[in-house]
Tab-separated table of C-alpha atoms and ligand atoms in Angstrom:
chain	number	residue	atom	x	y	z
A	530	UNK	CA	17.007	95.324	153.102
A	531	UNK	CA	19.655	96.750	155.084
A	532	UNK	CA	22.236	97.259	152.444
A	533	UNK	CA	19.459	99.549	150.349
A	534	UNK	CA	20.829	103.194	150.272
A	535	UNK	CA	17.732	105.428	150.987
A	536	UNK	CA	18.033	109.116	150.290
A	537	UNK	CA	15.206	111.878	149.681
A	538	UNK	CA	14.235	110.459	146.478
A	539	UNK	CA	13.993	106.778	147.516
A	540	UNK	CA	13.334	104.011	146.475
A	541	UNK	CA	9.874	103.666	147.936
A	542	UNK	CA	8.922	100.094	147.071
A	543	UNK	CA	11.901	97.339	146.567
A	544	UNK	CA	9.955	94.400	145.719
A	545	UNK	CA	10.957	90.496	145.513
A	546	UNK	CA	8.643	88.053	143.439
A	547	UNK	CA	9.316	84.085	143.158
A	548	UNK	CA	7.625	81.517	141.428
A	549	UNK	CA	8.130	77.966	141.732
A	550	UNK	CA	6.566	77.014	138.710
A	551	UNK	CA	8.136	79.464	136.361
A	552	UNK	CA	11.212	78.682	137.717
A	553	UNK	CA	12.345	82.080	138.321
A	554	UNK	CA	13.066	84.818	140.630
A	555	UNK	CA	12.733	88.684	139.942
A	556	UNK	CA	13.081	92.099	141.798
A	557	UNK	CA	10.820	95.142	141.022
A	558	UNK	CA	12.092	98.799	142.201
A	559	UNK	CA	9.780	101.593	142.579
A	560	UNK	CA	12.695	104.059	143.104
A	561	UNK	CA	10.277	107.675	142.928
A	562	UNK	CA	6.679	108.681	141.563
A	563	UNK	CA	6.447	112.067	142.012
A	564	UNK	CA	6.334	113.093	138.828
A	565	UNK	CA	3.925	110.518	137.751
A	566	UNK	CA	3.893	106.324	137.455
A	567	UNK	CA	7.174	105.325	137.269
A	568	UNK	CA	8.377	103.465	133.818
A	569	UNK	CA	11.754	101.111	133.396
A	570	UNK	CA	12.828	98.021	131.742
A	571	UNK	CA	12.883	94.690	132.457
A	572	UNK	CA	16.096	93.210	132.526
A	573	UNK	CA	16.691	89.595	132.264
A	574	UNK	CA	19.897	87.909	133.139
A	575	UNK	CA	20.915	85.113	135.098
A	576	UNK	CA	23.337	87.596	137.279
A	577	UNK	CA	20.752	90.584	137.433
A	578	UNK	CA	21.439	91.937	141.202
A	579	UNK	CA	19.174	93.676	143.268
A	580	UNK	CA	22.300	96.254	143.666
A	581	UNK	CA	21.883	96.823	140.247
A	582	UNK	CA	18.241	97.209	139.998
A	583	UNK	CA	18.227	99.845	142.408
A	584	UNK	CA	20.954	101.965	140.804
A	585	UNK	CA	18.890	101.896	137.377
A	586	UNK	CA	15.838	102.467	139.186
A	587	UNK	CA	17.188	105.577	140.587
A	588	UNK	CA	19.045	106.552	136.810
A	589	UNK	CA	15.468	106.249	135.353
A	590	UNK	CA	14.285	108.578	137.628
A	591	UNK	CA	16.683	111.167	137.058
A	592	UNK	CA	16.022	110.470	133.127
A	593	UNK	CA	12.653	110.613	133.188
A	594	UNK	CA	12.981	113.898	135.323
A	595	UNK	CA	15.463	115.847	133.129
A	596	UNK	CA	13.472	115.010	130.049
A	597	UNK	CA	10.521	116.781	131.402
A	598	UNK	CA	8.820	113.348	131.359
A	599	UNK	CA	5.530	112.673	132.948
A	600	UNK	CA	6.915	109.976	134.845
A	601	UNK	CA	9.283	108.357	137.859
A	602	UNK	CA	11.756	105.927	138.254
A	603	UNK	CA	11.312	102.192	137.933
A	604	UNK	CA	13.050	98.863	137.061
A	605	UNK	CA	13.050	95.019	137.487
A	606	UNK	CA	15.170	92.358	136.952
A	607	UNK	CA	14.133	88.639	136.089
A	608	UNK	CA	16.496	86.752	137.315
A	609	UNK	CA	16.612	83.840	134.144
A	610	UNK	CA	18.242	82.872	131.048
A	611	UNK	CA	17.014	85.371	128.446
A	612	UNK	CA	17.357	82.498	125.612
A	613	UNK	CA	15.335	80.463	127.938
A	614	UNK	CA	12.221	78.377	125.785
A	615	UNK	CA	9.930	79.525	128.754
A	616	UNK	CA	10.264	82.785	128.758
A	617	UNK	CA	6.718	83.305	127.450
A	618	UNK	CA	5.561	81.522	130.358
A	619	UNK	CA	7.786	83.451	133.328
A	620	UNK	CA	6.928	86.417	131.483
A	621	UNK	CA	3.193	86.195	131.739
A	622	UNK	CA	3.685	84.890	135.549
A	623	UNK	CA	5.274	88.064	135.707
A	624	UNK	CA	2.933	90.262	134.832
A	625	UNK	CA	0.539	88.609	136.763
A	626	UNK	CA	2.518	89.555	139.975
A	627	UNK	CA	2.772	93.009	139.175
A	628	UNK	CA	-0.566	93.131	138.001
A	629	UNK	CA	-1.681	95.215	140.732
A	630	UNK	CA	1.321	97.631	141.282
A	631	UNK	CA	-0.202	100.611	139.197
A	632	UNK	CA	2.463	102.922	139.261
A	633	UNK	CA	5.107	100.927	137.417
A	634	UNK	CA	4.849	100.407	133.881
A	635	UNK	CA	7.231	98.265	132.266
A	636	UNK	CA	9.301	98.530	129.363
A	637	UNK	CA	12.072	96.800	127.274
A	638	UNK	CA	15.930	96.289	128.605
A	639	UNK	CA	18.409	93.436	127.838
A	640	UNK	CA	17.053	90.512	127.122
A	641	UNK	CA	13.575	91.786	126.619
A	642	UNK	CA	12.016	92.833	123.431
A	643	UNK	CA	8.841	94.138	122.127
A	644	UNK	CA	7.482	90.338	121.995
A	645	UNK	CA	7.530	90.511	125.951
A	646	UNK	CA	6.341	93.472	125.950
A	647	UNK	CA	3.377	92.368	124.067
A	648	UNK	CA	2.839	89.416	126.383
A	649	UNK	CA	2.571	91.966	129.638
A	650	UNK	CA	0.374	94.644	128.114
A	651	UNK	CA	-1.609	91.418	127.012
A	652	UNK	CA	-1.711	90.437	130.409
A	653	UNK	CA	-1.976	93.676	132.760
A	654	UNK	CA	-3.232	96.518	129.737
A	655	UNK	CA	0.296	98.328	130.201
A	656	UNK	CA	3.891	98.547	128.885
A	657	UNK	CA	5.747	100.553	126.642
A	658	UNK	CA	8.480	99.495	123.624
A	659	UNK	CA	5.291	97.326	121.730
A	660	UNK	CA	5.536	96.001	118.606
A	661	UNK	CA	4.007	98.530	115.873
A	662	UNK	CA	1.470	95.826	114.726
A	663	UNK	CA	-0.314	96.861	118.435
A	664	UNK	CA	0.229	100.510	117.874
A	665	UNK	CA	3.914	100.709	119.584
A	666	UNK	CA	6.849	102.303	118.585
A	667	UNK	CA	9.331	99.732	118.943
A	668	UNK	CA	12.555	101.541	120.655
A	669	UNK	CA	14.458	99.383	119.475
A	670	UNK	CA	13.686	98.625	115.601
A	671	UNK	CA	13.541	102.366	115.476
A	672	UNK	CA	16.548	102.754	117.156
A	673	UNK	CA	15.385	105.541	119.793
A	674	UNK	CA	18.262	105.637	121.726
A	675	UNK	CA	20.893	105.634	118.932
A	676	UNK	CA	19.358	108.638	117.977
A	677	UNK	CA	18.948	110.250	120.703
A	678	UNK	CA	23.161	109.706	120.913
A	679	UNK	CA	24.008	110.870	117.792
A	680	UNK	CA	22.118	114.334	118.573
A	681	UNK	CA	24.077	114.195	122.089
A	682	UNK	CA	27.086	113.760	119.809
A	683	UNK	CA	26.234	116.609	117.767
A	684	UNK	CA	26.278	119.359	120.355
A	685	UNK	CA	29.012	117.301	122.302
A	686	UNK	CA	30.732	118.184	119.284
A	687	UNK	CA	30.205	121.529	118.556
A	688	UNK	CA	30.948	122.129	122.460
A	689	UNK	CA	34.558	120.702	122.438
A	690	UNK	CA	35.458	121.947	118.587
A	691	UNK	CA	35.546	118.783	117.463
A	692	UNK	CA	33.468	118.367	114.164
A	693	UNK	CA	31.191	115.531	113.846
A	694	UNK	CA	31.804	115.133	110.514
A	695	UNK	CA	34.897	112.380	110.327
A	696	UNK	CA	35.289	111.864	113.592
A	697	UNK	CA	36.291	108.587	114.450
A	698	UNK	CA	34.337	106.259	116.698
A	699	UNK	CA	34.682	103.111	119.200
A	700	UNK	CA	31.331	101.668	120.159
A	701	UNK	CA	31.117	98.761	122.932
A	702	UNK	CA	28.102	96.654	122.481
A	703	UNK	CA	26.718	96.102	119.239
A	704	UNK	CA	23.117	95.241	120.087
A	705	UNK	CA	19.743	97.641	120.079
A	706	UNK	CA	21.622	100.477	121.162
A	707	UNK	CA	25.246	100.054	119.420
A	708	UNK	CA	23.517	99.444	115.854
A	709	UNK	CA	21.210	101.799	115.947
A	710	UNK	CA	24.332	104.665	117.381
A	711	UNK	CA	26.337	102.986	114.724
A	712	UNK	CA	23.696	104.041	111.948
A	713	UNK	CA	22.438	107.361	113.167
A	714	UNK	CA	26.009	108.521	114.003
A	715	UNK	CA	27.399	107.592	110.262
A	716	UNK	CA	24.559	109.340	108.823
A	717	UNK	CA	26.672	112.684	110.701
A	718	UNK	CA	29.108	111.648	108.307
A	719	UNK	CA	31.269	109.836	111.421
A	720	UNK	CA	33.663	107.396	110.835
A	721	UNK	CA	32.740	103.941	112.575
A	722	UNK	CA	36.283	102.557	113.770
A	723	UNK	CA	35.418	99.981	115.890
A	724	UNK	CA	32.728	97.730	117.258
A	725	UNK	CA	32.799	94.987	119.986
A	726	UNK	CA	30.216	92.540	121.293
A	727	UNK	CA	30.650	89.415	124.087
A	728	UNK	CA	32.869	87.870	121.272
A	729	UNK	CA	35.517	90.472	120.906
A	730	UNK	CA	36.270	93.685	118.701
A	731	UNK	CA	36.759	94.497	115.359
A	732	UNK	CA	39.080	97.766	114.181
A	733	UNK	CA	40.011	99.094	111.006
A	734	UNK	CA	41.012	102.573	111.355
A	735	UNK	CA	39.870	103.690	107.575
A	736	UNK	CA	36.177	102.888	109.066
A	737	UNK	CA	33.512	99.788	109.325
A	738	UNK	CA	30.484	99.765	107.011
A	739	UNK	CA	27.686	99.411	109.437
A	740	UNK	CA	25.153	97.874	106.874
A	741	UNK	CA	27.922	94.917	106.476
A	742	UNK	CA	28.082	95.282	110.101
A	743	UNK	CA	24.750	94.219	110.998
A	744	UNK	CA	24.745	91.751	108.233
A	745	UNK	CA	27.714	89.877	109.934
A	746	UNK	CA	25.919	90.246	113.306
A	747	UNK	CA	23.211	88.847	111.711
A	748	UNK	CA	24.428	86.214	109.893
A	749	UNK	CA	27.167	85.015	112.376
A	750	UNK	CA	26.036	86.492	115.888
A	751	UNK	CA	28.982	88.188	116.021
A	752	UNK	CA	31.130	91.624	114.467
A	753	UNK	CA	34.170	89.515	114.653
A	754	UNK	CA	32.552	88.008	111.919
A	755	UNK	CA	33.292	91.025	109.631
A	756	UNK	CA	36.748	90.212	107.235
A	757	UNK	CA	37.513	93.612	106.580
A	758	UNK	CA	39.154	94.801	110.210
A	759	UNK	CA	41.176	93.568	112.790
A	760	UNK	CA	39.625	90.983	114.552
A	761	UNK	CA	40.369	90.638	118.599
A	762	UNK	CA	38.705	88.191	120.878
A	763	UNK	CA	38.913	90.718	123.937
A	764	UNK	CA	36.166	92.332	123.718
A	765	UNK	CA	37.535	95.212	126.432
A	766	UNK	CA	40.426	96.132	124.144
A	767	UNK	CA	37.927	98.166	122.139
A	768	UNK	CA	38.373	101.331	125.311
A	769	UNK	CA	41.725	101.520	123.806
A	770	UNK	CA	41.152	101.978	120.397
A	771	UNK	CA	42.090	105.181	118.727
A	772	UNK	CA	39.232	107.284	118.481
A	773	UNK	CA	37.459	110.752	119.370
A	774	UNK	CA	34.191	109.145	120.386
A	775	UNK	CA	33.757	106.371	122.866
A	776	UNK	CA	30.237	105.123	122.682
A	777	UNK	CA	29.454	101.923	125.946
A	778	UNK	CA	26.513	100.304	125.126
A	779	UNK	CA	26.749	97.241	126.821
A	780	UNK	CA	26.713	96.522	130.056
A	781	UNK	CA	27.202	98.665	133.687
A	782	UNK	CA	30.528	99.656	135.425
A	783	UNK	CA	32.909	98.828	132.233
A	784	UNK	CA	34.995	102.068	132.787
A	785	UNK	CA	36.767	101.878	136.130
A	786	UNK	CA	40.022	103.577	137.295
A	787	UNK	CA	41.629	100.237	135.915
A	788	UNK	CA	41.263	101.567	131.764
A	789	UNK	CA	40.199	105.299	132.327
A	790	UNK	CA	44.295	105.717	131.292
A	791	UNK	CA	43.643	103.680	128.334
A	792	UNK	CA	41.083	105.330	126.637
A	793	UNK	CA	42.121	107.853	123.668
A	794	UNK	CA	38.770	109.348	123.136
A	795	UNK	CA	37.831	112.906	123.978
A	796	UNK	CA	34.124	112.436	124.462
A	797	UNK	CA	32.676	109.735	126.010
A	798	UNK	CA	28.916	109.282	125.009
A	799	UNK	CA	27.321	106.811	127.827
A	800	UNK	CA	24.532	104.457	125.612
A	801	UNK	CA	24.449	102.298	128.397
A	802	UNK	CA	23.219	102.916	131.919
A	803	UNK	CA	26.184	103.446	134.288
A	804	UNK	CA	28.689	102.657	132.242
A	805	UNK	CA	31.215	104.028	134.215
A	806	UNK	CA	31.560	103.879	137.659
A	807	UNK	CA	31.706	107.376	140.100
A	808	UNK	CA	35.468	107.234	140.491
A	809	UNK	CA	36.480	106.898	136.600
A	810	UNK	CA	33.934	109.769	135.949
A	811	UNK	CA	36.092	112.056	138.037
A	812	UNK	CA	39.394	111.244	136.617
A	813	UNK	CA	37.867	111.357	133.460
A	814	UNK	CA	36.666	115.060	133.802
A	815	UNK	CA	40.726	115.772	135.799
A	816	UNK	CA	41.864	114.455	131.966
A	817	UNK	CA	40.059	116.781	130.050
A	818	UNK	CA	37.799	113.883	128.987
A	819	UNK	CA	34.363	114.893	128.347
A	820	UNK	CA	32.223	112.365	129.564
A	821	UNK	CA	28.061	112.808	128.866
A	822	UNK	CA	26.122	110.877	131.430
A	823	UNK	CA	23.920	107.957	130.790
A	824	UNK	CA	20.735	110.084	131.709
A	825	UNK	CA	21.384	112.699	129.410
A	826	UNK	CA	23.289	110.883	126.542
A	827	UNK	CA	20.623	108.004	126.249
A	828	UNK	CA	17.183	108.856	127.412
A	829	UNK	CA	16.159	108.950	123.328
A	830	UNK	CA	14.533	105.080	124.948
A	831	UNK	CA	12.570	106.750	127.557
A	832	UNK	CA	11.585	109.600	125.626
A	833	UNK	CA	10.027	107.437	122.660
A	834	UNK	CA	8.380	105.296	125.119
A	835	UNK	CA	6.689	108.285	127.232
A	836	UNK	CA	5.134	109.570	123.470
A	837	UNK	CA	4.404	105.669	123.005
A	838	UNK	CA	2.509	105.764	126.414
A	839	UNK	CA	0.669	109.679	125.673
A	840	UNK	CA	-0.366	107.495	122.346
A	841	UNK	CA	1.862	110.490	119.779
A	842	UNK	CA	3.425	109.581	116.477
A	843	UNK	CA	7.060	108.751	115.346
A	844	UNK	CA	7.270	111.293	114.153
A	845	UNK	CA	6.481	114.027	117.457
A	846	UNK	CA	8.312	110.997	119.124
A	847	UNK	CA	11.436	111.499	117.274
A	848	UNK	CA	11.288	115.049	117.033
A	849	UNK	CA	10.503	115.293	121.032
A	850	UNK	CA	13.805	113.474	121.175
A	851	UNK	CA	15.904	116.002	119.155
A	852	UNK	CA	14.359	119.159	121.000
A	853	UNK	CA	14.733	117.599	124.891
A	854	UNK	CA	18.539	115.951	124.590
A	855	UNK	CA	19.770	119.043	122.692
A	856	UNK	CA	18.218	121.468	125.232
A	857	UNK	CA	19.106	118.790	127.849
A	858	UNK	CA	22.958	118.513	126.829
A	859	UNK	CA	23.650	121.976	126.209
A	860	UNK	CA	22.382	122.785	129.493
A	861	UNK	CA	24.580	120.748	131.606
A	862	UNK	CA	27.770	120.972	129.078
A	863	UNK	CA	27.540	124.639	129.305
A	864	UNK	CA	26.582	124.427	133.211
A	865	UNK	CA	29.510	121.885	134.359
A	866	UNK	CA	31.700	124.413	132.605
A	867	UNK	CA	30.973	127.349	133.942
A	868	UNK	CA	31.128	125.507	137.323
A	869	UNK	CA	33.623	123.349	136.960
A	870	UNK	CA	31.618	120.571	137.883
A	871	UNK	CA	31.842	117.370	136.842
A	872	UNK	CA	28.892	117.188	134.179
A	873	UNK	CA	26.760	113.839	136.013
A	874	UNK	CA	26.908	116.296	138.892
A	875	UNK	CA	25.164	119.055	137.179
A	876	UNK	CA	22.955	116.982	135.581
A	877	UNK	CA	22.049	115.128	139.007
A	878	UNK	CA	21.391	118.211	140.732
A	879	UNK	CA	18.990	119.680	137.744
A	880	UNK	CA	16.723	116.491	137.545
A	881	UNK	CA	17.220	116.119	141.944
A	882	UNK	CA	15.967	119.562	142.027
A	883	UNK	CA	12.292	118.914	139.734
A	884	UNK	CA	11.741	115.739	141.380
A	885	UNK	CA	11.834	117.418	145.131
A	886	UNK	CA	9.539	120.184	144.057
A	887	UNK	CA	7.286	117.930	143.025
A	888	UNK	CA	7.367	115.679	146.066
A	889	UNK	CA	6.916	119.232	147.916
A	890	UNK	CA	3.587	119.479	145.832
A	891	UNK	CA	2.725	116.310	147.038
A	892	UNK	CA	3.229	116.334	150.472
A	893	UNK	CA	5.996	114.634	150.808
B	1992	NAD	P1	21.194	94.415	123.903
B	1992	NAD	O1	21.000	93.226	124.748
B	1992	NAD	O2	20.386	94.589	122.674
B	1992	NAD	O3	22.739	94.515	123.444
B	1992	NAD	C1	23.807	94.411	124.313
B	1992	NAD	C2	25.059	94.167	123.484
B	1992	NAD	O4	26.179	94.233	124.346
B	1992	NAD	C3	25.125	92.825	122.772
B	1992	NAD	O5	25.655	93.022	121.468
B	1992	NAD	C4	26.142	92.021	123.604
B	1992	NAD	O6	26.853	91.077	122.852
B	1992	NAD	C5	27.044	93.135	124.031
B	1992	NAD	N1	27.864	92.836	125.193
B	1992	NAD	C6	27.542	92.195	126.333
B	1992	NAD	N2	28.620	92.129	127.133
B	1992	NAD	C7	29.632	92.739	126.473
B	1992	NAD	C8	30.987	92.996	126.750
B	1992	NAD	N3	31.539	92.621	127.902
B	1992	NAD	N4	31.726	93.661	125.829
B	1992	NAD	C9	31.187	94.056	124.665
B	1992	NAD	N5	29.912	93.850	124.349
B	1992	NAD	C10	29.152	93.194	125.233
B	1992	NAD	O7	21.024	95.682	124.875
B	1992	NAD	P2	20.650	97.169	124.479
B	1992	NAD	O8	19.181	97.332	124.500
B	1992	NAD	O9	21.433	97.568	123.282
B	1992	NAD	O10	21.171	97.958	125.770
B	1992	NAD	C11	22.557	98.189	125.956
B	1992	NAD	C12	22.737	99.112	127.157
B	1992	NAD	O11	22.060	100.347	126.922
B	1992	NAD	C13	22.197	98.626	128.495
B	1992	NAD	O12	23.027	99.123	129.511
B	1992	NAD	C14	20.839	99.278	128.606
B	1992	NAD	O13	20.421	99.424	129.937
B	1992	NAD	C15	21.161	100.617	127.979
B	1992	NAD	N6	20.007	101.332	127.445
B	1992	NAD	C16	19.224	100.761	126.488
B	1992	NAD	C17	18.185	101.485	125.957
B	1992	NAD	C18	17.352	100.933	124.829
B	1992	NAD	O14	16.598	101.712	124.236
B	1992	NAD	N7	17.477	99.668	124.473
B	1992	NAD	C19	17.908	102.779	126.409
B	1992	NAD	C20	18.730	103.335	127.383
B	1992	NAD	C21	19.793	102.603	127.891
């Protein structure tokens, strides 16, 4: 426990659960419930960290606070193979251990779907991300998120004079999020340049077709699949492609003072959560980059999920998500401007601020 960085905000429960006969290990973060029970995924991976919990505990409570969600800041991480036959069976262990830990409500991340999802509300009566069959709104099928970035894009857009319309973009990570950004962005009329997954990239400058895209995924498990690009098996080459837009959608700290100097793009829209670490941020911003943080760029998840939870349609769900990230984005583009502020910073300060009043309220 020594290595956990407390601050005002938390975390106020970091929790370790083991079972022998699951065969598996996890960590549960209650980073801050001020605002109400905290919601965050479940992330499976054999390398989840506890390090890494913590930080996305702490992003989903500065998400769920600049959305004007009802909610805190939670996350865990089963440490397991997510392809693993059992995962039924560690899954409803699982939920059995946090059973009784009422103010965290779980919801999908890598290498959980709505299928586990189903299992846990089965188990403990609460989740979010289910399948529609149960009366979810499957994030992920519906591609919340992706939305939610190709509204970010739009007013990103419009703020930097660059018109949505034929841009040209790079997306890393081609799963939930990446497809569904792929799709929703296109529909802008944007230009879909590149795509990578685990297996590589694929380029062609004149655009991808994202319907072939996902049939090759599909089909193949992989975009370098797809015959009509460039195909690379380094899957980090795609930060150096040619583009205006850089979406990551993969995994965390992927943009590090390393390939900041790489990338071409002149917004960076952050699907993923922490995609780039604090230091590439900054010289980011000193190269005119405009970088939209995780919290603000891909909450479209969170958002779905709180209507999901308040038991709304698709359709307020979807339309909630327009309203709160273009309010949300505007305020901190036009904010870290006029301060010359890094935009995270902003952003940080604005959800920071709601979540201490509310702790005030509380007695904190
Ligand atoms: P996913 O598991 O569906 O997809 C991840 C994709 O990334 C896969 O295509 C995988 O092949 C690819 N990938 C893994 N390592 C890679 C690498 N080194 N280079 C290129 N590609 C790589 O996950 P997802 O649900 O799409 O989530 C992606 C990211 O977005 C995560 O950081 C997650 O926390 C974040 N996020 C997801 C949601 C959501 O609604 N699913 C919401 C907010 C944030």
């Amino acid at each position: 426990m020594d290595n956990i960085r407390y601050d005002e905000l938390g975390p106020r429960k970091v929790i370790g659960l083991y079972s022998k006969r699951a065969g598996f290990r996890a960590i549960v973060v209650i980073d801050n419930t001020a605002l109400g029970p905290a919601v965050g995924g479940v992330r499976v991976a054999e390398t989840v960290t506890m390090d890494e919990v913590l930080r996305l505990a702490r992003t989903m409570t500065l998400k769920c606070s600049i959305a004007g969600l009802p909610h805190g800041g939670g996350k865990a991480g089963i440490v397991a193979d997510p392809r693993d036959p059992q995962k039924e069976l560690y899954f409803r262990v699982f939920a059995k251990q946090i059973k009784d830990l009422a103010e965290y409500i779980p919801g999908p991340d890598m290498g959980s779907d709505e299928e586990c999802m189903a299992w846990l509300r089965d188990e403990i009566g609460r989740s979010t991300g289910l399948p529609a069959e149960i009366g979810g709104l499957p994030l992920d099928k519906l591609g919340a998120t992706g939305f939610g970035l190709s509204i970010c894009a739009r007013v990103a857009c419009k703020f930097t004079g660059l018109p949505l319309d034929g841009a040209k973009v790079a997306i890393q990570g081609y799963g939930g999020v990446g497809r569904a950004t792929a799709k929703f962005l296109s529909q802008e009329g944007a230009v879909i340049v590149a795509v990578s997954d685990s297996k590589g990239f694929v380029h062609n400058p004149k655009g991808l077709d994202p319907r072939e895209l996902e049939d090759v995924k599909d089909t193949s498990g992989s975009v370098t699949g797809y015959k009509k690009g460039a195909i690379s098996k380094k899957p980090d080459g795609v930060f150096a492609v040619e583009c205006d837009i850089l979406v990551p959608a993969a995994t965390a700290d992927v943009i590090t003072p390393k390939n900041v100097d790489s990338i071409k793009a002149r917004i960076i829209l952050q699907g993923a959560n922490i995609p780039a670490t604090l230091e590439a941020e900054a010289l980011l911003h000193e190269r005119g980059i405009l970088s939209v943080p995780d919290f603000i760029a891909n909450a479209g998840g969170v958002i779905m999920a709180a209507m999901e939870y308040a038991r709304r349609t698709k359709k307020e769900a979807f339309d909630a998500i327009e309203d709160k990230i273009t309010m949300n984005t505007e305020l901190v583009l036009e904010r870290s401007r006029a301060e010359n502020a890094l935009p995270r910073a902003v952003a940080e300060m604005v959800a920071r601020e709601r979540v201490l009043k509310a702790m005030k309220y509380q007695g904190y």
